[in-house]
mmCIF file with all atom_site columns, C-alpha atoms (C1' of nucleotides) in Angstrom:
data_model
loop_
_atom_site.group_PDB
_atom_site.id
_atom_site.type_symbol
_atom_site.label_atom_id
_atom_site.label_alt_id
_atom_site.label_comp_id
_atom_site.label_asym_id
_atom_site.label_entity_id
_atom_site.label_seq_id
_atom_site.pdbx_PDB_ins_code
_atom_site.Cartn_x
_atom_site.Cartn_y
_atom_site.Cartn_z
_atom_site.occupancy
_atom_site.B_iso_or_equiv
_atom_site.pdbx_formal_charge
_atom_site.auth_seq_id
_atom_site.auth_comp_id
_atom_site.auth_asym_id
_atom_site.auth_atom_id
_atom_site.pdbx_PDB_model_num
ATOM 1   C CA    . MET A 1 1   ? 0.000   0.000   0.000  1.00 82.00 ? 19  MET A CA    1
ATOM 2   C CA    . SER A 1 2   ? 1.121   3.517   -0.627 1.00 89.00 ? 20  SER A CA    1
ATOM 3   C CA    . TRP A 1 3   ? 0.114   6.917   0.586  1.00 93.00 ? 21  TRP A CA    1
ATOM 4   C CA    . THR A 1 4   ? -2.405  7.928   -1.961 1.00 93.00 ? 22  THR A CA    1
ATOM 5   C CA    . ASP A 1 5   ? -4.081  11.263  -1.731 1.00 92.00 ? 23  ASP A CA    1
ATOM 6   C CA    . GLU A 1 6   ? -7.155  9.680   -0.341 1.00 89.00 ? 24  GLU A CA    1
ATOM 7   C CA    . ARG A 1 7   ? -5.358  7.718   2.297  1.00 92.00 ? 25  ARG A CA    1
ATOM 8   C CA    . VAL A 1 8   ? -3.468  10.767  3.390  1.00 93.00 ? 26  VAL A CA    1
ATOM 9   C CA    . GLU A 1 9   ? -6.760  12.578  3.727  1.00 90.00 ? 27  GLU A CA    1
ATOM 10  C CA    . ILE A 1 10  ? -8.101  9.881   5.968  1.00 89.00 ? 28  ILE A CA    1
ATOM 11  C CA    . LEU A 1 11  ? -4.923  9.925   7.941  1.00 92.00 ? 29  LEU A CA    1
ATOM 12  C CA    . LYS A 1 12  ? -5.117  13.667  8.433  1.00 90.00 ? 30  LYS A CA    1
ATOM 13  C CA    . GLN A 1 13  ? -8.701  13.548  9.494  1.00 87.00 ? 31  GLN A CA    1
ATOM 14  C CA    . MET A 1 14  ? -8.342  10.710  11.914 1.00 88.00 ? 32  MET A CA    1
ATOM 15  C CA    . TRP A 1 15  ? -5.201  12.127  13.384 1.00 88.00 ? 33  TRP A CA    1
ATOM 16  C CA    . ALA A 1 16  ? -6.963  15.413  13.857 1.00 85.00 ? 34  ALA A CA    1
ATOM 17  C CA    . GLU A 1 17  ? -9.752  13.599  15.570 1.00 78.00 ? 35  GLU A CA    1
ATOM 18  C CA    . GLY A 1 18  ? -7.301  12.250  18.036 1.00 81.00 ? 36  GLY A CA    1
ATOM 19  C CA    . LYS A 1 19  ? -7.278  8.696   16.875 1.00 83.00 ? 37  LYS A CA    1
ATOM 20  C CA    . SER A 1 20  ? -4.184  6.823   17.849 1.00 89.00 ? 38  SER A CA    1
ATOM 21  C CA    . ALA A 1 21  ? -1.685  5.797   15.261 1.00 92.00 ? 39  ALA A CA    1
ATOM 22  C CA    . SER A 1 22  ? -2.458  2.143   15.689 1.00 91.00 ? 40  SER A CA    1
ATOM 23  C CA    . VAL A 1 23  ? -6.156  2.680   15.216 1.00 87.00 ? 41  VAL A CA    1
ATOM 24  C CA    . ILE A 1 24  ? -5.525  4.700   12.107 1.00 92.00 ? 42  ILE A CA    1
ATOM 25  C CA    . ALA A 1 25  ? -3.222  2.031   10.820 1.00 93.00 ? 43  ALA A CA    1
ATOM 26  C CA    . LYS A 1 26  ? -5.883  -0.603  11.274 1.00 88.00 ? 44  LYS A CA    1
ATOM 27  C CA    . GLU A 1 27  ? -8.443  1.550   9.591  1.00 85.00 ? 45  GLU A CA    1
ATOM 28  C CA    . LEU A 1 28  ? -6.289  2.219   6.609  1.00 88.00 ? 46  LEU A CA    1
ATOM 29  C CA    . GLY A 1 29  ? -4.999  -1.261  6.428  1.00 84.00 ? 47  GLY A CA    1
ATOM 30  C CA    . GLY A 1 30  ? -1.763  -2.306  4.874  1.00 88.00 ? 48  GLY A CA    1
ATOM 31  C CA    . VAL A 1 31  ? 0.249   -0.118  7.142  1.00 93.00 ? 49  VAL A CA    1
ATOM 32  C CA    . THR A 1 32  ? 1.574   -0.327  10.636 1.00 93.00 ? 50  THR A CA    1
ATOM 33  C CA    . ARG A 1 33  ? 1.241   2.276   13.286 1.00 93.00 ? 51  ARG A CA    1
ATOM 34  C CA    . ASN A 1 34  ? 4.873   3.077   12.723 1.00 95.00 ? 52  ASN A CA    1
ATOM 35  C CA    . ALA A 1 35  ? 4.134   3.886   9.148  1.00 95.00 ? 53  ALA A CA    1
ATOM 36  C CA    . VAL A 1 36  ? 1.319   6.107   10.251 1.00 95.00 ? 54  VAL A CA    1
ATOM 37  C CA    . ILE A 1 37  ? 3.418   7.923   12.755 1.00 94.00 ? 55  ILE A CA    1
ATOM 38  C CA    . GLY A 1 38  ? 6.207   8.284   10.270 1.00 94.00 ? 56  GLY A CA    1
ATOM 39  C CA    . LYS A 1 39  ? 3.822   9.770   7.759  1.00 94.00 ? 57  LYS A CA    1
ATOM 40  C CA    . VAL A 1 40  ? 2.326   12.054  10.307 1.00 93.00 ? 58  VAL A CA    1
ATOM 41  C CA    . HIS A 1 41  ? 5.703   13.465  11.048 1.00 91.00 ? 59  HIS A CA    1
ATOM 42  C CA    . ARG A 1 42  ? 6.596   13.842  7.442  1.00 92.00 ? 60  ARG A CA    1
ATOM 43  C CA    . LEU A 1 43  ? 3.388   15.695  6.909  1.00 89.00 ? 61  LEU A CA    1
ATOM 44  C CA    . GLY A 1 44  ? 4.425   18.004  9.641  1.00 88.00 ? 62  GLY A CA    1
ATOM 45  C CA    . LEU A 1 45  ? 1.430   17.467  11.833 1.00 80.00 ? 63  LEU A CA    1
ATOM 46  C CA    . SER A 1 46  ? 3.179   15.716  14.628 1.00 72.00 ? 64  SER A CA    1
ATOM 47  C CA    . ASN A 1 47  ? 1.658   17.189  17.704 1.00 65.00 ? 65  ASN A CA    1
ATOM 48  C CA    . ARG A 1 48  ? -2.033  17.531  17.743 1.00 55.00 ? 66  ARG A CA    1
ATOM 49  C CA    . THR A 1 49  ? -3.947  20.003  19.775 1.00 43.00 ? 67  THR A CA    1
ATOM 50  C CA    . ALA A 1 50  ? -3.062  18.231  22.926 1.00 36.00 ? 68  ALA A CA    1
ATOM 51  C CA    . ALA A 1 51  ? -4.961  15.190  23.889 1.00 35.00 ? 69  ALA A CA    1
ATOM 52  C CA    . ALA A 1 52  ? -3.933  11.784  25.021 1.00 38.00 ? 70  ALA A CA    1
ATOM 53  C CA    . SER A 1 53  ? -0.411  12.894  24.720 1.00 38.00 ? 71  SER A CA    1
ATOM 54  C CA    . SER A 1 54  ? 1.352   10.562  27.013 1.00 39.00 ? 72  SER A CA    1
ATOM 55  C CA    . THR A 1 55  ? 4.753   11.972  26.478 1.00 40.00 ? 73  THR A CA    1
ATOM 56  C CA    . ALA A 1 56  ? 4.227   15.623  26.873 1.00 36.00 ? 74  ALA A CA    1
ATOM 57  C CA    . LYS A 1 57  ? 7.785   16.344  26.231 1.00 36.00 ? 75  LYS A CA    1
ATOM 58  C CA    . PRO A 1 58  ? 8.821   19.585  24.706 1.00 39.00 ? 76  PRO A CA    1
ATOM 59  C CA    . ALA A 1 59  ? 11.905  17.841  23.477 1.00 36.00 ? 77  ALA A CA    1
ATOM 60  C CA    . ALA A 1 60  ? 14.218  19.987  21.484 1.00 38.00 ? 78  ALA A CA    1
ATOM 61  C CA    . GLU A 1 61  ? 12.286  22.923  22.691 1.00 41.00 ? 79  GLU A CA    1
ATOM 62  C CA    . ALA A 1 62  ? 13.206  25.927  20.679 1.00 42.00 ? 80  ALA A CA    1
ATOM 63  C CA    . PRO A 1 63  ? 14.729  28.461  23.011 1.00 46.00 ? 81  PRO A CA    1
ATOM 64  C CA    . LYS A 1 64  ? 12.686  31.017  21.228 1.00 44.00 ? 82  LYS A CA    1
ATOM 65  C CA    . PRO A 1 65  ? 15.346  33.618  20.729 1.00 44.00 ? 83  PRO A CA    1
ATOM 66  C CA    . GLU A 1 66  ? 12.942  36.421  20.443 1.00 42.00 ? 84  GLU A CA    1
ATOM 67  C CA    . PRO A 1 67  ? 14.328  39.169  22.601 1.00 43.00 ? 85  PRO A CA    1
ATOM 68  C CA    . SER A 1 68  ? 12.928  41.661  20.186 1.00 39.00 ? 86  SER A CA    1
ATOM 69  C CA    . PRO A 1 69  ? 9.863   43.032  21.848 1.00 42.00 ? 87  PRO A CA    1
ATOM 70  C CA    . GLN A 1 70  ? 7.854   43.414  18.752 1.00 40.00 ? 88  GLN A CA    1
ATOM 71  C CA    . PRO A 1 71  ? 4.891   45.698  19.175 1.00 40.00 ? 89  PRO A CA    1
ATOM 72  C CA    . GLU A 1 72  ? 2.694   42.889  18.007 1.00 40.00 ? 90  GLU A CA    1
ATOM 73  C CA    . PRO A 1 73  ? 0.077   44.692  16.024 1.00 41.00 ? 91  PRO A CA    1
ATOM 74  C CA    . LYS A 1 74  ? -2.236  41.928  16.845 1.00 42.00 ? 92  LYS A CA    1
ATOM 75  C CA    . LYS A 1 75  ? -5.332  43.835  17.597 1.00 42.00 ? 93  LYS A CA    1
ATOM 76  C CA    . ALA A 1 76  ? -8.704  42.355  17.615 1.00 40.00 ? 94  ALA A CA    1
ATOM 77  C CA    . GLU A 1 77  ? -8.917  41.891  13.939 1.00 39.00 ? 95  GLU A CA    1
ATOM 78  C CA    . PRO A 1 78  ? -12.504 42.378  13.021 1.00 41.00 ? 96  PRO A CA    1
ATOM 79  C CA    . VAL A 1 79  ? -13.336 39.239  11.240 1.00 43.00 ? 97  VAL A CA    1
ATOM 80  C CA    . GLN A 1 80  ? -15.166 40.725  8.381  1.00 41.00 ? 98  GLN A CA    1
ATOM 81  C CA    . ALA A 1 81  ? -17.637 38.006  7.905  1.00 40.00 ? 99  ALA A CA    1
ATOM 82  C CA    . ALA A 1 82  ? -14.698 35.838  7.136  1.00 39.00 ? 100 ALA A CA    1
ATOM 83  C CA    . PRO A 1 83  ? -14.485 36.516  3.451  1.00 40.00 ? 101 PRO A CA    1
ATOM 84  C CA    . LYS A 1 84  ? -12.689 33.294  2.990  1.00 38.00 ? 102 LYS A CA    1
ATOM 85  C CA    . PRO A 1 85  ? -14.801 30.880  1.085  1.00 40.00 ? 103 PRO A CA    1
ATOM 86  C CA    . GLU A 1 86  ? -12.080 28.331  1.065  1.00 37.00 ? 104 GLU A CA    1
ATOM 87  C CA    . PRO A 1 87  ? -9.120  28.883  -1.169 1.00 39.00 ? 105 PRO A CA    1
ATOM 88  C CA    . LYS A 1 88  ? -9.984  25.730  -2.902 1.00 38.00 ? 106 LYS A CA    1
ATOM 89  C CA    . PRO A 1 89  ? -10.271 26.370  -6.608 1.00 37.00 ? 107 PRO A CA    1
ATOM 90  C CA    . ALA A 1 90  ? -11.838 23.176  -7.693 1.00 38.00 ? 108 ALA A CA    1
ATOM 91  C CA    . ASN A 1 91  ? -9.604  20.393  -6.886 1.00 37.00 ? 109 ASN A CA    1
ATOM 92  C CA    . SER A 1 92  ? -10.825 18.991  -3.665 1.00 36.00 ? 110 SER A CA    1
ATOM 93  C CA    . PRO A 1 93  ? -14.091 17.242  -4.139 1.00 39.00 ? 111 PRO A CA    1
ATOM 94  C CA    . VAL A 1 94  ? -14.149 16.247  -0.559 1.00 41.00 ? 112 VAL A CA    1
ATOM 95  C CA    . PRO A 1 95  ? -16.444 18.716  1.105  1.00 39.00 ? 113 PRO A CA    1
ATOM 96  C CA    . PRO A 1 96  ? -18.842 16.216  2.569  1.00 40.00 ? 114 PRO A CA    1
ATOM 97  C CA    . ARG A 1 97  ? -16.710 14.218  4.868  1.00 40.00 ? 115 ARG A CA    1
ATOM 98  C CA    . LYS A 1 98  ? -16.568 10.750  3.631  1.00 42.00 ? 116 LYS A CA    1
ATOM 99  C CA    . PRO A 1 99  ? -18.691 8.327   5.529  1.00 45.00 ? 117 PRO A CA    1
ATOM 100 C CA    . ILE A 1 100 ? -15.707 7.012   7.307  1.00 42.00 ? 118 ILE A CA    1
ATOM 101 C CA    . ILE A 1 101 ? -17.482 5.137   9.953  1.00 41.00 ? 119 ILE A CA    1
ATOM 102 C CA    . THR A 1 102 ? -14.610 4.775   12.280 1.00 44.00 ? 120 THR A CA    1
ATOM 103 C CA    . ALA A 1 103 ? -15.268 4.657   15.968 1.00 45.00 ? 121 ALA A CA    1
ATOM 104 C CA    . GLY A 1 104 ? -16.166 1.070   15.795 1.00 44.00 ? 122 GLY A CA    1
ATOM 105 C CA    . GLN A 1 105 ? -18.084 -0.331  18.665 1.00 45.00 ? 123 GLN A CA    1
ATOM 106 C CA    . PRO A 1 106 ? -21.771 0.149   19.043 1.00 48.00 ? 124 PRO A CA    1
ATOM 107 C CA    . LEU A 1 107 ? -22.745 1.959   22.155 1.00 46.00 ? 125 LEU A CA    1
ATOM 108 C CA    . PRO A 1 108 ? -23.504 -0.302  25.010 1.00 49.00 ? 126 PRO A CA    1
ATOM 109 C CA    . PRO A 1 109 ? -27.197 -0.745  25.549 1.00 48.00 ? 127 PRO A CA    1
ATOM 110 C CA    . GLN A 1 110 ? -28.490 0.177   28.914 1.00 47.00 ? 128 GLN A CA    1
ATOM 111 C CA    . PRO A 1 111 ? -29.419 -2.926  30.786 1.00 45.00 ? 129 PRO A CA    1
ATOM 112 C CA    . SER A 1 112 ? -32.321 -1.138  32.323 1.00 45.00 ? 130 SER A CA    1
ATOM 113 C CA    . ALA A 1 113 ? -35.223 -1.719  30.030 1.00 44.00 ? 131 ALA A CA    1
ATOM 114 C CA    . ASN A 1 114 ? -33.946 -5.087  29.238 1.00 48.00 ? 132 ASN A CA    1
ATOM 115 C CA    . GLU A 1 115 ? -34.828 -8.225  31.043 1.00 54.00 ? 133 GLU A CA    1
ATOM 116 C CA    . ILE A 1 116 ? -31.712 -10.019 31.872 1.00 53.00 ? 134 ILE A CA    1
ATOM 117 C CA    . SER A 1 117 ? -31.587 -13.206 33.765 1.00 59.00 ? 135 SER A CA    1
ATOM 118 C CA    . ALA A 1 118 ? -30.840 -12.890 37.426 1.00 62.00 ? 136 ALA A CA    1
ATOM 119 C CA    . GLU A 1 119 ? -27.897 -15.104 36.850 1.00 62.00 ? 137 GLU A CA    1
ATOM 120 C CA    . ALA A 1 120 ? -26.392 -12.767 34.321 1.00 64.00 ? 138 ALA A CA    1
ATOM 121 C CA    . LEU A 1 121 ? -26.976 -9.779  36.553 1.00 68.00 ? 139 LEU A CA    1
ATOM 122 C CA    . ALA A 1 122 ? -25.337 -11.453 39.478 1.00 68.00 ? 140 ALA A CA    1
ATOM 123 C CA    . ASN A 1 123 ? -22.495 -12.320 37.229 1.00 69.00 ? 141 ASN A CA    1
ATOM 124 C CA    . LEU A 1 124 ? -22.215 -8.716  36.170 1.00 72.00 ? 142 LEU A CA    1
ATOM 125 C CA    . ALA A 1 125 ? -22.005 -7.586  39.737 1.00 74.00 ? 143 ALA A CA    1
ATOM 126 C CA    . GLU A 1 126 ? -19.119 -9.906  40.192 1.00 70.00 ? 144 GLU A CA    1
ATOM 127 C CA    . VAL A 1 127 ? -17.464 -8.736  37.048 1.00 73.00 ? 145 VAL A CA    1
ATOM 128 C CA    . GLU A 1 128 ? -17.796 -5.125  38.021 1.00 74.00 ? 146 GLU A CA    1
ATOM 129 C CA    . LYS A 1 129 ? -15.971 -5.833  41.200 1.00 71.00 ? 147 LYS A CA    1
ATOM 130 C CA    . LYS A 1 130 ? -13.095 -7.004  39.132 1.00 70.00 ? 148 LYS A CA    1
ATOM 131 C CA    . ALA A 1 131 ? -13.332 -4.125  36.739 1.00 76.00 ? 149 ALA A CA    1
ATOM 132 C CA    . ARG A 1 132 ? -10.093 -2.411  36.061 1.00 67.00 ? 150 ARG A CA    1
ATOM 133 C CA    . LYS A 1 133 ? -11.803 0.918   36.262 1.00 70.00 ? 151 LYS A CA    1
ATOM 134 C CA    . LEU A 1 134 ? -10.199 2.296   33.193 1.00 74.00 ? 152 LEU A CA    1
ATOM 135 C CA    . ASN A 1 135 ? -10.876 5.736   31.921 1.00 72.00 ? 153 ASN A CA    1
ATOM 136 C CA    . LEU A 1 136 ? -11.667 6.512   28.354 1.00 73.00 ? 154 LEU A CA    1
ATOM 137 C CA    . MET A 1 137 ? -8.082  7.081   27.474 1.00 69.00 ? 155 MET A CA    1
ATOM 138 C CA    . GLN A 1 138 ? -6.955  3.737   28.707 1.00 70.00 ? 156 GLN A CA    1
ATOM 139 C CA    . LEU A 1 139 ? -9.337  1.723   26.631 1.00 72.00 ? 157 LEU A CA    1
ATOM 140 C CA    . THR A 1 140 ? -7.859  -0.242  23.820 1.00 72.00 ? 158 THR A CA    1
ATOM 141 C CA    . GLU A 1 141 ? -9.005  -2.647  21.203 1.00 68.00 ? 159 GLU A CA    1
ATOM 142 C CA    . ARG A 1 142 ? -8.920  -5.477  23.620 1.00 73.00 ? 160 ARG A CA    1
ATOM 143 C CA    . THR A 1 143 ? -10.280 -4.007  26.777 1.00 80.00 ? 161 THR A CA    1
ATOM 144 C CA    . CYS A 1 144 ? -13.917 -4.258  27.707 1.00 80.00 ? 162 CYS A CA    1
ATOM 145 C CA    . LYS A 1 145 ? -15.629 -0.976  26.951 1.00 81.00 ? 163 LYS A CA    1
ATOM 146 C CA    . TRP A 1 146 ? -18.621 -1.512  29.145 1.00 83.00 ? 164 TRP A CA    1
ATOM 147 C CA    . PRO A 1 147 ? -19.337 1.643   31.079 1.00 83.00 ? 165 PRO A CA    1
ATOM 148 C CA    . ILE A 1 148 ? -19.912 1.392   34.772 1.00 81.00 ? 166 ILE A CA    1
ATOM 149 C CA    . GLY A 1 149 ? -21.444 4.114   36.851 1.00 79.00 ? 167 GLY A CA    1
ATOM 150 C CA    . ASP A 1 150 ? -22.752 7.521   35.996 1.00 74.00 ? 168 ASP A CA    1
ATOM 151 C CA    . PRO A 1 151 ? -20.786 9.419   33.387 1.00 71.00 ? 169 PRO A CA    1
ATOM 152 C CA    . ALA A 1 152 ? -21.826 12.623  35.083 1.00 73.00 ? 170 ALA A CA    1
ATOM 153 C CA    . THR A 1 153 ? -20.031 11.743  38.262 1.00 74.00 ? 171 THR A CA    1
ATOM 154 C CA    . GLU A 1 154 ? -16.635 10.643  39.361 1.00 67.00 ? 172 GLU A CA    1
ATOM 155 C CA    . GLU A 1 155 ? -18.060 7.235   39.851 1.00 74.00 ? 173 GLU A CA    1
ATOM 156 C CA    . PHE A 1 156 ? -17.584 6.328   36.274 1.00 79.00 ? 174 PHE A CA    1
ATOM 157 C CA    . TRP A 1 157 ? -15.209 4.043   34.539 1.00 82.00 ? 175 TRP A CA    1
ATOM 158 C CA    . PHE A 1 158 ? -15.026 1.265   32.059 1.00 82.00 ? 176 PHE A CA    1
ATOM 159 C CA    . CYS A 1 159 ? -14.880 -2.387  32.811 1.00 82.00 ? 177 CYS A CA    1
ATOM 160 C CA    . GLY A 1 160 ? -11.543 -2.769  31.124 1.00 81.00 ? 178 GLY A CA    1
ATOM 161 C CA    . LEU A 1 161 ? -11.278 -6.492  31.502 1.00 76.00 ? 179 LEU A CA    1
ATOM 162 C CA    . PRO A 1 162 ? -9.763  -8.300  28.562 1.00 75.00 ? 180 PRO A CA    1
ATOM 163 C CA    . CYS A 1 163 ? -12.354 -8.761  25.893 1.00 71.00 ? 181 CYS A CA    1
ATOM 164 C CA    . GLN A 1 164 ? -12.858 -11.519 23.436 1.00 64.00 ? 182 GLN A CA    1
ATOM 165 C CA    . ALA A 1 165 ? -11.389 -11.167 20.019 1.00 63.00 ? 183 ALA A CA    1
ATOM 166 C CA    . GLY A 1 166 ? -13.575 -8.945  17.922 1.00 64.00 ? 184 GLY A CA    1
ATOM 167 C CA    . LYS A 1 167 ? -16.002 -8.129  20.683 1.00 70.00 ? 185 LYS A CA    1
ATOM 168 C CA    . PRO A 1 168 ? -15.895 -4.766  22.385 1.00 75.00 ? 186 PRO A CA    1
ATOM 169 C CA    . TYR A 1 169 ? -16.721 -6.253  25.739 1.00 78.00 ? 187 TYR A CA    1
ATOM 170 C CA    . CYS A 1 170 ? -15.504 -8.906  28.070 1.00 76.00 ? 188 CYS A CA    1
ATOM 171 C CA    . GLU A 1 171 ? -17.262 -12.205 28.103 1.00 73.00 ? 189 GLU A CA    1
ATOM 172 C CA    . ALA A 1 172 ? -19.777 -11.293 30.763 1.00 75.00 ? 190 ALA A CA    1
ATOM 173 C CA    . HIS A 1 173 ? -20.702 -7.997  29.195 1.00 77.00 ? 191 HIS A CA    1
ATOM 174 C CA    . THR A 1 174 ? -20.850 -9.458  25.759 1.00 74.00 ? 192 THR A CA    1
ATOM 175 C CA    . ALA A 1 175 ? -23.409 -11.873 27.120 1.00 70.00 ? 193 ALA A CA    1
ATOM 176 C CA    . VAL A 1 176 ? -25.745 -9.109  28.184 1.00 70.00 ? 194 VAL A CA    1
ATOM 177 C CA    . ALA A 1 177 ? -24.943 -6.843  25.289 1.00 71.00 ? 195 ALA A CA    1
ATOM 178 C CA    . PHE A 1 178 ? -25.756 -9.219  22.520 1.00 65.00 ? 196 PHE A CA    1
ATOM 179 C CA    . GLN A 1 179 ? -28.730 -11.124 23.670 1.00 62.00 ? 197 GLN A CA    1
ATOM 180 C CA    . PRO A 1 180 ? -30.470 -13.345 21.192 1.00 55.00 ? 198 PRO A CA    1
ATOM 181 C CA    . MET A 1 181 ? -33.670 -11.491 22.071 1.00 55.00 ? 199 MET A CA    1
ATOM 182 C CA    . SER A 1 182 ? -35.483 -14.560 22.972 1.00 52.00 ? 200 SER A CA    1
ATOM 183 C CA    . SER A 1 183 ? -35.109 -14.756 26.670 1.00 49.00 ? 201 SER A CA    1
ATOM 184 C CA    . ARG A 1 184 ? -38.650 -15.369 27.642 1.00 50.00 ? 202 ARG A CA    1
ATOM 185 C CA    . ARG A 1 185 ? -40.291 -16.191 24.417 1.00 51.00 ? 203 ARG A CA    1
ATOM 186 C CA    . ASP A 1 186 ? -41.501 -19.436 25.767 1.00 48.00 ? 204 ASP A CA    1
ATOM 187 C CA    . ARG A 1 187 ? -43.635 -21.548 23.665 1.00 46.00 ? 205 ARG A CA    1
ATOM 188 C CA    . ARG A 1 188 ? -45.829 -23.414 26.056 1.00 45.00 ? 206 ARG A CA    1
ATOM 189 C CA    . SER A 1 189 ? -46.543 -26.016 23.506 1.00 41.00 ? 207 SER A CA    1
ATOM 190 C CA    . ALA A 1 190 ? -43.419 -27.966 23.980 1.00 42.00 ? 208 ALA A CA    1
ATOM 191 C CA    . SER A 1 191 ? -44.447 -31.432 23.255 1.00 41.00 ? 209 SER A CA    1
ATOM 192 C CA    . ARG A 1 192 ? -47.155 -31.323 20.816 1.00 31.00 ? 210 ARG A CA    1
ATOM 193 C "C1'" . DC  B 2 1   ? 2.393   -6.314  29.809 1.00 91.20 ? 9   DC  B "C1'" 1
ATOM 194 C "C1'" . DC  B 2 2   ? -0.534  -3.434  27.580 1.00 91.20 ? 10  DC  B "C1'" 1
ATOM 195 C "C1'" . DC  B 2 3   ? -0.395  0.803   25.256 1.00 91.20 ? 11  DC  B "C1'" 1
ATOM 196 C "C1'" . DT  B 2 4   ? 1.153   5.667   23.365 1.00 91.20 ? 12  DT  B "C1'" 1
ATOM 197 C "C1'" . DG  B 2 5   ? 3.931   8.811   20.083 1.00 91.20 ? 13  DG  B "C1'" 1
ATOM 198 C "C1'" . DA  B 2 6   ? 9.002   10.147  18.686 1.00 91.20 ? 14  DA  B "C1'" 1
ATOM 199 C "C1'" . DT  B 2 7   ? 13.159  9.349   16.455 1.00 91.20 ? 15  DT  B "C1'" 1
ATOM 200 C "C1'" . DT  B 2 8   ? 16.559  7.147   13.789 1.00 91.20 ? 16  DT  B "C1'" 1
ATOM 201 C "C1'" . DC  B 2 9   ? 18.348  5.407   9.755  1.00 91.20 ? 17  DC  B "C1'" 1
ATOM 202 C "C1'" . DG  B 2 10  ? 18.818  1.948   5.975  1.00 91.20 ? 18  DG  B "C1'" 1
ATOM 203 C "C1'" . DC  B 2 11  ? 16.313  1.267   2.084  1.00 91.20 ? 19  DC  B "C1'" 1
ATOM 204 C "C1'" . DG  C 3 1   ? 9.570   9.215   1.001  1.00 91.20 ? 23  DG  C "C1'" 1
ATOM 205 C "C1'" . DC  C 3 2   ? 8.960   5.192   3.501  1.00 91.20 ? 24  DC  C "C1'" 1
ATOM 206 C "C1'" . DG  C 3 3   ? 8.596   2.392   7.676  1.00 91.20 ? 25  DG  C "C1'" 1
ATOM 207 C "C1'" . DA  C 3 4   ? 10.878  -1.176  10.916 1.00 91.20 ? 26  DA  C "C1'" 1
ATOM 208 C "C1'" . DA  C 3 5   ? 13.458  -0.869  14.798 1.00 91.20 ? 27  DA  C "C1'" 1
ATOM 209 C "C1'" . DT  C 3 6   ? 14.195  1.397   18.533 1.00 91.20 ? 28  DT  C "C1'" 1
ATOM 210 C "C1'" . DC  C 3 7   ? 13.432  4.571   22.150 1.00 91.20 ? 29  DC  C "C1'" 1
ATOM 211 C "C1'" . DA  C 3 8   ? 10.945  6.815   25.916 1.00 91.20 ? 30  DA  C "C1'" 1
ATOM 212 C "C1'" . DG  C 3 9   ? 7.017   7.273   28.627 1.00 91.20 ? 31  DG  C "C1'" 1
ATOM 213 C "C1'" . DG  C 3 10  ? 2.223   5.959   30.965 1.00 91.20 ? 32  DG  C "C1'" 1
#
DNA sequence: CCCTGATTCGC
DNA sequence: GCGAATCAGG
């Protein structure tokens, strides 16, 4: 695979969205996260607007030799209705963001309005005790993304237990997340 | 150990 | 230009 214009576009977008290099690599396919990172650097968009930056290192920090106190004529420039209708002549037919449906996993259904077997619920309680209590940033492809608690409070985290291949949740949560929807559809006429 | 991005350097 | 190997950090 090579860095076609299109692929670079996707890379730019995803990187801007804060996706990790590995995720982008998977999405693009045919490249490793190293390749992605390498490309990102070559494109000059290494550091994003701050995010999950683990290594917040200002390495090689430019000493900023700017002893010249420039008057900085940076007044509140009146944005005149932003007369900038995109300096794009007619060479970027990509106005409507492509339907790149990244962000994979479906949102976890709330187990409230759903009738789950007491067994499963009890099991969940157990599982939640073992939850790794990961925050959003710590989730990966193979950690259970089942939310626990109220997102509006501090009492919120993700299960984080190792999840089955392909599934976004651990075994227990997968069980309640993907129910065959036939829990109590009992047909009383068993032997007929 | 899992992950993250950063950098280097041979190709 | 590319990206694997390596590095450095959480």
